[in-house]
């Protein structure tokens, strides 16, 4: 069984080289429970078991839609599932908020979406 920190490390470990060089990774601050249905633009994901939910923006300086993906890290097994997408989750009502989990060195600060609470930290 992984804790949130281990799930985060597993997610970052599986980023592609291109994602490491140019992406921003966001994670939900709360893990999603088994059976939760996540509805994003043009993408619906049913969580198979308790999981860390992530969104990887592969081109954070571009306007939408562009290549991005959603990922789940199952806490019980460490299995990582990924779904290709073209649109971000922001503004979609879900029970939790997103936090910035990784920013490539090449990404300008102005391209990173931060919540009000993370701006105060």
Coordinates of C-alpha atoms in Angstrom, one line a residue:
X1 CA 0.0 0.0 0.0
X2 CA 1.4 3.4 -1.1
X3 CA 0.9 6.6 0.9
X4 CA 0.4 9.9 -1.0
X5 CA 4.1 10.7 -0.9
X6 CA 5.1 7.3 -2.5
X7 CA 2.4 7.7 -5.1
X8 CA 3.7 11.1 -6.0
X9 CA 7.2 9.8 -6.3
X10 CA 6.0 6.9 -8.5
X11 CA 4.1 9.3 -10.8
X12 CA 7.1 11.6 -11.3
X13 CA 9.3 8.6 -12.0
X14 CA 7.2 7.6 -14.9
X15 CA 7.1 11.0 -16.6
X16 CA 8.5 10.9 -20.1
X17 CA 11.8 12.7 -20.9
X18 CA 9.8 15.4 -22.8
X19 CA 7.4 15.8 -19.8
X20 CA 10.4 16.2 -17.5
X21 CA 11.8 18.9 -19.7
X22 CA 8.6 20.9 -20.4
X23 CA 5.6 19.9 -18.4
X24 CA 3.7 21.0 -15.3
X25 CA 2.1 18.2 -13.2
X26 CA -0.9 18.9 -11.0
X27 CA -2.3 16.5 -8.4
X28 CA -5.6 16.6 -6.6
X29 CA -4.9 17.4 -2.9
X30 CA -7.1 14.5 -1.8
X31 CA -6.9 11.0 -3.1
X32 CA -9.9 9.8 -5.0
X33 CA -11.8 6.8 -3.6
X34 CA -12.7 3.7 -5.5
X35 CA -15.7 4.2 -7.7
X36 CA -15.4 7.9 -7.9
X37 CA -16.3 9.2 -11.4
X38 CA -14.1 12.0 -12.5
X39 CA -15.6 14.1 -15.3
X40 CA -13.3 16.3 -17.2
X41 CA -13.8 18.0 -20.6
X42 CA -14.3 15.2 -23.2
X43 CA -12.9 12.7 -20.6
X44 CA -14.6 10.6 -17.9
X45 CA -12.6 8.3 -15.6
X46 CA -14.0 5.9 -13.1
X47 CA -11.4 5.3 -10.3
X48 CA -10.8 1.5 -10.0
X49 CA -9.4 1.7 -6.5
X50 CA -8.2 4.5 -4.1
X51 CA -5.8 6.6 -6.2
X52 CA -3.7 9.7 -6.6
X53 CA -5.2 11.7 -9.5
X54 CA -2.8 13.8 -11.7
X55 CA -3.0 16.0 -14.7
X56 CA 0.1 16.5 -16.9
X57 CA 0.1 19.6 -19.0
X58 CA 2.7 18.9 -21.7
X59 CA 2.7 22.4 -23.2
X60 CA 1.8 24.9 -20.4
X61 CA 2.6 28.0 -22.4
X62 CA 0.1 27.1 -25.2
X63 CA -3.6 27.8 -25.3
X64 CA -6.0 24.9 -25.3
X65 CA -6.5 22.2 -26.7
X66 CA -3.1 20.6 -26.9
X67 CA -1.5 17.4 -25.8
X68 CA -1.9 16.6 -22.1
X69 CA -2.9 13.5 -20.0
X70 CA -4.6 12.4 -16.9
X71 CA -3.0 9.7 -14.7
X72 CA -4.1 7.6 -11.7
X73 CA -1.7 6.0 -9.3
X74 CA -3.5 3.2 -7.5
X75 CA -2.5 3.2 -3.8
X76 CA -3.1 -0.5 -3.3
X77 CA -0.8 -1.6 -6.1
X78 CA 1.2 1.3 -7.4
X79 CA -0.2 0.7 -10.9
X80 CA -0.3 3.8 -13.0
X81 CA -3.0 4.3 -15.7
X82 CA -2.9 7.2 -18.1
X83 CA -5.4 8.8 -20.5
X84 CA -4.5 11.1 -23.4
X85 CA -6.5 14.3 -23.5
X86 CA -6.6 17.7 -25.1
X87 CA -8.2 19.9 -22.4
X88 CA -7.4 20.7 -18.7
X89 CA -9.5 20.0 -15.6
X90 CA -9.5 23.5 -14.3
X91 CA -12.9 25.1 -13.6
X92 CA -14.6 21.6 -13.5
X93 CA -16.4 21.1 -10.2
X94 CA -14.9 18.3 -8.2
X95 CA -14.7 17.9 -4.4
X96 CA -11.0 18.8 -4.1
X97 CA -8.5 21.3 -5.4
X98 CA -5.4 20.8 -7.5
X99 CA -1.8 21.5 -6.3
X100 CA 1.3 22.0 -8.3
X101 CA 3.3 18.8 -8.1
X102 CA 6.1 19.4 -10.6
X103 CA 7.3 22.2 -12.8
X104 CA 10.0 21.7 -15.4
X105 CA 12.8 24.2 -15.2
X106 CA 11.9 25.5 -18.7
X107 CA 8.4 26.5 -17.7
X108 CA 7.9 30.2 -16.9
X109 CA 6.1 30.9 -13.6
X110 CA 3.3 32.7 -15.5
X111 CA 2.3 29.5 -17.2
X112 CA 1.7 27.7 -13.9
X113 CA -1.8 27.7 -12.5
X114 CA -1.8 28.0 -8.7
X115 CA -4.7 28.0 -6.4
X116 CA -5.3 30.9 -4.1
X117 CA -4.4 28.8 -1.1
X118 CA -1.0 27.8 -2.7
X119 CA -0.2 31.4 -3.5
X120 CA -0.5 32.3 0.2
X121 CA 2.1 29.6 1.2

